[in-house]
Amino acid sequence: MIPIHFASIIVTYRCNARCHMCNTWQFPTAPGEEITPDDIARLPAIPSINLTGGEPFLREDLSDILDVLKDKTSRLVVSTNGYYTERILEIVRRHPWIGVRISIEGLPKANDELRGIPDGFDHGIRTLAELHHFGLKDIGFGITLSDRNVSDLLELYHLAKMMGVEFSTAAVHNSYYFHKHDNRFTRHEEALSALRTLMDELLRSRRVKDWFRAYFNYGLGNYIQGNPRLLPCRMGYESFFLDPLGEVRPCNVMECSMGNIKRQTFEEIWHGAAAEEIRRQVSACPHNCWMIGSVSEPMKQHIMQPIRWIIEQKLSGRRARRGCGE
């Protein structure tokens, strides 16, 4: 079997948010048709898993799903809008081994407008504060950049630093998963300027992890400009998406399915003819997406490329600072 490093498991398309950049909430799955813990138990061991939706904390059996996955992975992060604070805390108390990432799309005005949830920012920050107070180690929040929130990027990063939590970035995409085909950037220069400042701050960090995050954000700016990916995509090779109906897909952009976990074993799906055909399509995919799920493994496999970029940026930054009299 081709070794698998990452999977994104979408446990539901139900969502309490009404996001401007995602219409998944308009196409909810019915609870009775969603993958069950028994279906998920058919998956192999996977080193890194992202559990997402929709809003995953709408699943009443989420704790049962986590019970199944605990022995299958060394790291699992649940992505959420953070609205259901008490429900999230209840799950974390039972599963303190998980990580939690809360989507916060800007400061209060921008977040609540983009998420379509009254007081959504307040709920998200309250959840972060309570998770930090509980002592959960792997917590953070992230922003999906768009024209509507690019001016809040740096303030959110500074807020994450102040709180001592992780901070991640993405940019609006179009795909079947989001049911969106009109997401686009028009404020390119403003977005690129904010990303350059963020990269500079990350490169000045003492954490090596932040240096590689700077490279990821460099690739995000490259994506926003409509350029080809900096690294090849390997979705469908070492990574996959499992949707709420049991379809095993290469990613959240290509709608094609390798097979269904409700009707087939994972081995049959992963080694089947449909999977091989989809891998050929991935190799020629024109979308040039740049999302952490499709970038983290290629960054490890082509480690010298980001390392060279980091060294070049640090040397050029040092020269610039010396030129300013330092």
Short mmCIF file of C-alpha atoms in Angstrom, two decimals:
data_model
loop_
_atom_site.label_atom_id
_atom_site.label_comp_id
_atom_site.label_asym_id
_atom_site.label_seq_id
_atom_site.Cartn_x
_atom_site.Cartn_y
_atom_site.Cartn_z
CA MET A 1 0.00 0.00 0.00
CA ILE A 2 1.18 3.53 -0.77
CA PRO A 3 2.00 4.97 2.69
CA ILE A 4 -0.62 7.46 3.87
CA HIS A 5 0.51 10.52 5.82
CA PHE A 6 -2.60 12.69 6.06
CA ALA A 7 -6.38 12.50 5.80
CA SER A 8 -9.13 15.07 6.09
CA ILE A 9 -12.31 13.47 7.40
CA ILE A 10 -15.41 15.56 6.75
CA VAL A 11 -17.91 14.21 9.26
CA THR A 12 -20.86 16.39 8.21
CA TYR A 13 -21.96 19.07 5.77
CA ARG A 14 -24.36 20.47 8.38
CA CYS A 15 -23.25 23.87 9.64
CA ASN A 16 -24.58 26.63 11.87
CA ALA A 17 -22.53 29.27 10.01
CA ARG A 18 -23.59 31.08 6.86
CA CYS A 19 -20.17 31.87 5.43
CA HIS A 20 -19.76 34.27 2.54
CA MET A 21 -16.92 32.23 1.02
CA CYS A 22 -18.55 28.80 1.47
CA ASN A 23 -22.04 27.57 0.65
CA THR A 24 -21.72 24.09 2.17
CA TRP A 25 -24.37 25.04 4.74
CA GLN A 26 -26.91 25.24 1.90
CA PHE A 27 -26.37 21.54 1.13
CA PRO A 28 -26.45 19.80 4.53
CA THR A 29 -26.20 16.06 4.90
CA ALA A 30 -28.91 14.23 6.86
CA PRO A 31 -27.62 12.65 10.08
CA GLY A 32 -28.86 9.23 9.00
CA GLU A 33 -26.75 9.21 5.82
CA GLU A 34 -23.46 10.37 7.35
CA ILE A 35 -20.52 8.06 7.94
CA THR A 36 -20.68 6.25 11.26
CA PRO A 37 -17.93 5.37 13.75
CA ASP A 38 -18.05 1.83 12.33
CA ASP A 39 -17.45 3.18 8.82
CA ILE A 40 -14.51 5.24 10.06
CA ALA A 41 -13.10 2.18 11.82
CA ARG A 42 -12.45 0.71 8.36
CA LEU A 43 -9.72 3.28 7.73
CA PRO A 44 -6.04 2.35 8.14
CA ALA A 45 -3.58 4.00 10.53
CA ILE A 46 -2.98 7.62 9.48
CA PRO A 47 -0.26 9.73 11.16
CA SER A 48 -2.09 13.06 10.82
CA ILE A 49 -5.84 13.67 10.61
CA ASN A 50 -7.94 16.80 10.27
CA LEU A 51 -11.55 16.33 11.37
CA THR A 52 -13.77 18.94 9.79
CA GLY A 53 -17.16 19.77 8.26
CA GLY A 54 -19.51 21.66 8.03
CA GLU A 55 -19.35 22.07 11.76
CA PRO A 56 -18.07 18.81 13.30
CA PHE A 57 -19.40 19.60 16.77
CA LEU A 58 -22.92 19.20 15.40
CA ARG A 59 -22.24 15.44 15.36
CA GLU A 60 -23.81 14.02 18.52
CA ASP A 61 -21.53 10.98 18.22
CA LEU A 62 -18.30 12.96 17.74
CA SER A 63 -16.85 11.47 20.92
CA ASP A 64 -17.47 7.95 19.55
CA ILE A 65 -15.68 8.92 16.32
CA LEU A 66 -12.70 10.17 18.32
CA ASP A 67 -12.65 6.93 20.32
CA VAL A 68 -12.23 5.07 17.02
CA LEU A 69 -9.53 7.38 15.69
CA LYS A 70 -7.41 7.61 18.84
CA ASP A 71 -5.58 4.36 18.10
CA LYS A 72 -5.24 5.15 14.39
CA THR A 73 -3.34 8.43 14.55
CA SER A 74 -0.57 10.26 16.36
CA ARG A 75 -2.12 13.70 15.77
CA LEU A 76 -5.70 14.74 15.20
CA VAL A 77 -6.94 18.32 14.89
CA VAL A 78 -10.62 19.28 14.84
CA SER A 79 -11.49 22.37 12.79
CA THR A 80 -14.47 24.35 14.08
CA ASN A 81 -16.03 27.80 14.07
CA GLY A 82 -15.85 27.66 17.87
CA TYR A 83 -19.47 28.65 18.45
CA TYR A 84 -20.48 25.76 20.69
CA THR A 85 -18.14 26.46 23.60
CA GLU A 86 -19.64 24.07 26.14
CA ARG A 87 -19.94 21.23 23.66
CA ILE A 88 -16.34 21.70 22.58
CA LEU A 89 -15.13 21.72 26.18
CA GLU A 90 -17.11 18.58 26.94
CA ILE A 91 -15.41 16.76 24.05
CA VAL A 92 -11.96 18.06 25.01
CA ARG A 93 -12.38 16.92 28.61
CA ARG A 94 -13.04 13.41 27.30
CA HIS A 95 -10.34 13.63 24.62
CA PRO A 96 -7.51 15.90 25.85
CA TRP A 97 -5.19 14.32 23.27
CA ILE A 98 -6.78 16.17 20.33
CA GLY A 99 -5.97 19.59 18.86
CA VAL A 100 -8.52 22.28 18.07
CA ARG A 101 -8.36 25.00 15.40
CA ILE A 102 -10.96 27.73 15.39
CA SER A 103 -11.77 29.65 12.23
CA ILE A 104 -11.76 33.37 12.94
CA GLU A 105 -12.08 35.48 9.82
CA GLY A 106 -11.06 38.83 11.19
CA LEU A 107 -11.78 41.24 14.02
CA PRO A 108 -15.40 41.22 15.27
CA LYS A 109 -17.06 43.14 12.45
CA ALA A 110 -15.35 41.27 9.60
CA ASN A 111 -15.63 37.87 11.28
CA ASP A 112 -19.33 38.10 12.03
CA GLU A 113 -20.11 39.45 8.56
CA LEU A 114 -18.10 36.72 6.81
CA ARG A 115 -19.26 33.88 9.06
CA GLY A 116 -22.87 34.98 9.21
CA ILE A 117 -23.11 34.18 12.92
CA PRO A 118 -24.16 36.90 15.37
CA ASP A 119 -21.43 37.31 18.01
CA GLY A 120 -19.38 34.62 16.29
CA PHE A 121 -16.10 36.36 17.15
CA ASP A 122 -17.07 36.48 20.84
CA HIS A 123 -17.91 32.77 20.83
CA GLY A 124 -14.65 31.85 19.07
CA ILE A 125 -12.45 33.87 21.43
CA ARG A 126 -14.35 32.58 24.46
CA THR A 127 -13.75 29.01 23.29
CA LEU A 128 -10.04 29.69 22.77
CA ALA A 129 -9.76 31.23 26.24
CA GLU A 130 -11.55 28.28 27.86
CA LEU A 131 -9.43 25.73 26.00
CA HIS A 132 -6.29 27.56 27.11
CA HIS A 133 -7.55 27.65 30.70
CA PHE A 134 -8.30 23.92 30.53
CA GLY A 135 -4.69 23.30 29.52
CA LEU A 136 -5.18 21.94 26.00
CA LYS A 137 -1.77 22.17 24.35
CA ASP A 138 -2.61 22.02 20.63
CA ILE A 139 -4.91 25.00 20.09
CA GLY A 140 -5.01 27.88 17.67
CA PHE A 141 -7.04 29.78 15.15
CA GLY A 142 -6.79 30.59 11.49
CA ILE A 143 -8.03 33.00 8.88
CA THR A 144 -9.20 32.39 5.32
CA LEU A 145 -8.01 35.45 3.45
CA SER A 146 -10.37 37.31 1.13
CA ASP A 147 -10.94 40.87 -0.03
CA ARG A 148 -13.18 41.41 2.98
CA ASN A 149 -10.70 40.60 5.75
CA VAL A 150 -7.17 41.10 4.43
CA SER A 151 -6.79 44.28 6.50
CA ASP A 152 -7.24 42.22 9.70
CA LEU A 153 -4.53 39.62 8.96
CA LEU A 154 -1.69 41.14 10.98
CA GLU A 155 -3.88 42.07 13.95
CA LEU A 156 -5.09 38.47 14.18
CA TYR A 157 -1.51 37.17 14.01
CA HIS A 158 -0.49 39.55 16.80
CA LEU A 159 -3.51 38.43 18.83
CA ALA A 160 -2.47 34.78 18.40
CA LYS A 161 1.08 35.64 19.54
CA MET A 162 -0.26 37.50 22.55
CA MET A 163 -2.45 34.53 23.49
CA GLY A 164 0.36 32.03 22.87
CA VAL A 165 -1.65 29.92 20.41
CA GLU A 166 -0.96 28.71 16.87
CA PHE A 167 -1.97 30.79 13.86
CA SER A 168 -2.70 29.50 10.37
CA THR A 169 -3.63 31.04 7.06
CA ALA A 170 -5.55 30.03 3.96
CA ALA A 171 -7.13 31.87 1.04
CA VAL A 172 -10.53 31.61 -0.59
CA HIS A 173 -10.87 28.76 -3.09
CA ASN A 174 -13.55 27.59 -5.48
CA SER A 175 -14.60 23.95 -5.44
CA TYR A 176 -17.46 21.47 -5.30
CA TYR A 177 -16.81 21.17 -1.56
CA PHE A 178 -17.51 24.85 -0.94
CA HIS A 179 -20.24 25.00 -3.62
CA LYS A 180 -18.56 28.23 -4.71
CA HIS A 181 -17.28 29.30 -8.10
CA ASP A 182 -17.12 33.08 -7.67
CA ASN A 183 -14.51 33.44 -4.90
CA ARG A 184 -11.76 35.73 -6.17
CA PHE A 185 -9.29 38.40 -5.09
CA THR A 186 -9.37 41.95 -6.40
CA ARG A 187 -7.25 43.58 -3.67
CA HIS A 188 -4.12 41.71 -4.69
CA GLU A 189 -1.55 44.30 -3.63
CA GLU A 190 -3.10 44.76 -0.21
CA ALA A 191 -3.14 41.01 0.35
CA LEU A 192 0.45 40.58 -0.85
CA SER A 193 1.65 43.48 1.31
CA ALA A 194 0.03 42.00 4.42
CA LEU A 195 1.50 38.58 3.64
CA ARG A 196 4.98 40.06 3.13
CA THR A 197 4.80 41.72 6.54
CA LEU A 198 3.61 38.48 8.10
CA MET A 199 6.46 36.58 6.44
CA ASP A 200 8.99 39.08 7.75
CA GLU A 201 7.70 38.64 11.30
CA LEU A 202 7.68 34.86 11.02
CA LEU A 203 11.24 34.83 9.68
CA ARG A 204 12.38 36.90 12.67
CA SER A 205 10.91 34.32 15.04
CA ARG A 206 13.22 32.02 16.99
CA ARG A 207 11.00 29.05 16.13
CA VAL A 208 12.11 27.09 13.08
CA LYS A 209 8.49 26.09 12.56
CA ASP A 210 7.64 29.75 11.94
CA TRP A 211 10.28 29.98 9.21
CA PHE A 212 8.54 27.20 7.28
CA ARG A 213 5.21 28.92 7.89
CA ALA A 214 6.72 31.97 6.24
CA TYR A 215 7.44 29.81 3.18
CA PHE A 216 3.85 28.54 3.23
CA ASN A 217 2.61 32.13 3.22
CA TYR A 218 4.99 32.91 0.35
CA GLY A 219 3.22 30.14 -1.56
CA LEU A 220 -0.14 31.58 -0.54
CA GLY A 221 0.81 34.91 -2.10
CA ASN A 222 1.94 33.04 -5.19
CA TYR A 223 -1.48 31.35 -5.35
CA ILE A 224 -3.32 34.66 -4.93
CA GLN A 225 -1.41 35.99 -7.94
CA GLY A 226 -2.63 33.02 -10.01
CA ASN A 227 0.81 31.46 -10.49
CA PRO A 228 1.61 27.72 -10.70
CA ARG A 229 2.21 25.87 -7.43
CA LEU A 230 5.70 26.09 -5.98
CA LEU A 231 5.62 22.37 -5.14
CA PRO A 232 3.91 19.39 -6.83
CA CYS A 233 0.56 18.20 -5.46
CA ARG A 234 0.44 14.68 -4.03
CA MET A 235 -3.19 14.49 -2.96
CA GLY A 236 -4.54 11.04 -3.67
CA TYR A 237 -1.04 9.57 -3.31
CA GLU A 238 -0.22 9.93 0.39
CA SER A 239 -3.34 11.89 1.39
CA PHE A 240 -7.09 11.77 0.87
CA PHE A 241 -10.43 13.30 1.82
CA LEU A 242 -13.27 11.22 3.22
CA ASP A 243 -16.61 12.95 2.77
CA PRO A 244 -19.70 12.55 5.01
CA LEU A 245 -21.30 10.07 2.61
CA GLY A 246 -18.28 7.77 2.67
CA GLU A 247 -16.71 8.78 -0.65
CA VAL A 248 -12.90 8.68 -0.66
CA ARG A 249 -11.73 11.63 -2.74
CA PRO A 250 -8.25 12.98 -3.50
CA CYS A 251 -8.98 16.45 -2.09
CA ASN A 252 -11.69 19.05 -1.61
CA VAL A 253 -11.35 20.46 -5.14
CA MET A 254 -11.49 17.37 -7.37
CA GLU A 255 -14.96 15.87 -7.05
CA CYS A 256 -14.04 12.41 -8.40
CA SER A 257 -14.28 9.46 -6.01
CA MET A 258 -11.95 6.49 -5.59
CA GLY A 259 -14.69 4.48 -3.92
CA ASN A 260 -17.02 4.39 -0.93
CA ILE A 261 -15.96 3.21 2.52
CA LYS A 262 -19.51 2.10 3.30
CA ARG A 263 -19.42 -0.49 0.49
CA GLN A 264 -15.73 -1.35 0.05
CA THR A 265 -12.69 -2.01 2.16
CA PHE A 266 -10.14 0.75 2.20
CA GLU A 267 -7.59 -1.56 0.55
CA GLU A 268 -9.98 -2.17 -2.36
CA ILE A 269 -10.49 1.57 -2.76
CA TRP A 270 -6.84 2.59 -2.44
CA HIS A 271 -5.57 -0.03 -4.90
CA GLY A 272 -8.50 0.13 -7.31
CA ALA A 273 -8.56 1.25 -10.90
CA ALA A 274 -10.49 4.43 -10.02
CA ALA A 275 -7.75 5.45 -7.57
CA GLU A 276 -5.04 4.94 -10.18
CA GLU A 277 -6.93 7.01 -12.73
CA ILE A 278 -7.50 9.80 -10.21
CA ARG A 279 -3.77 9.88 -9.37
CA ARG A 280 -3.06 10.43 -13.05
CA GLN A 281 -5.53 13.32 -13.01
CA VAL A 282 -3.91 14.82 -9.90
CA SER A 283 -0.54 14.83 -11.65
CA ALA A 284 -2.05 17.02 -14.38
CA CYS A 285 -4.43 19.04 -12.18
CA PRO A 286 -4.66 22.70 -13.31
CA HIS A 287 -6.08 24.20 -10.11
CA ASN A 288 -2.76 25.14 -8.42
CA CYS A 289 -4.39 25.10 -4.96
CA TRP A 290 -2.25 26.00 -1.94
CA MET A 291 -3.77 24.63 1.26
CA ILE A 292 -1.89 23.22 4.21
CA GLY A 293 -3.33 19.73 3.71
CA SER A 294 -1.89 19.52 0.21
CA VAL A 295 1.33 21.39 0.98
CA SER A 296 2.72 20.00 4.25
CA GLU A 297 3.85 16.64 2.83
CA PRO A 298 5.39 18.07 -0.39
CA MET A 299 7.30 20.55 1.81
CA LYS A 300 8.81 17.60 3.68
CA GLN A 301 9.54 15.66 0.50
CA HIS A 302 11.17 18.68 -1.17
CA ILE A 303 12.63 20.09 2.02
CA MET A 304 15.59 21.77 0.35
CA GLN A 305 13.33 24.10 -1.63
CA PRO A 306 11.84 25.85 1.41
CA ILE A 307 15.20 25.71 3.20
CA ARG A 308 16.92 27.53 0.33
CA TRP A 309 14.14 30.13 0.29
CA ILE A 310 14.42 30.63 4.07
CA ILE A 311 18.20 31.07 3.89
CA GLU A 312 17.89 33.54 1.01
CA GLN A 313 15.27 35.57 2.87
CA LYS A 314 17.23 35.64 6.09
CA LEU A 315 20.42 36.71 4.32
CA SER A 316 18.64 39.39 2.33
CA GLY A 317 16.93 40.61 5.51
CA ARG A 318 20.27 40.79 7.29
CA ARG A 319 21.76 42.79 4.44
CA ALA A 320 18.80 45.16 4.47
CA ARG A 321 19.11 45.70 8.22
CA ARG A 322 22.85 46.36 7.90
CA GLY A 323 22.06 48.82 5.17
CA CYS A 324 19.78 50.64 7.62
CA GLY A 325 22.69 51.20 9.98
CA GLU A 326 22.37 48.07 12.13
#
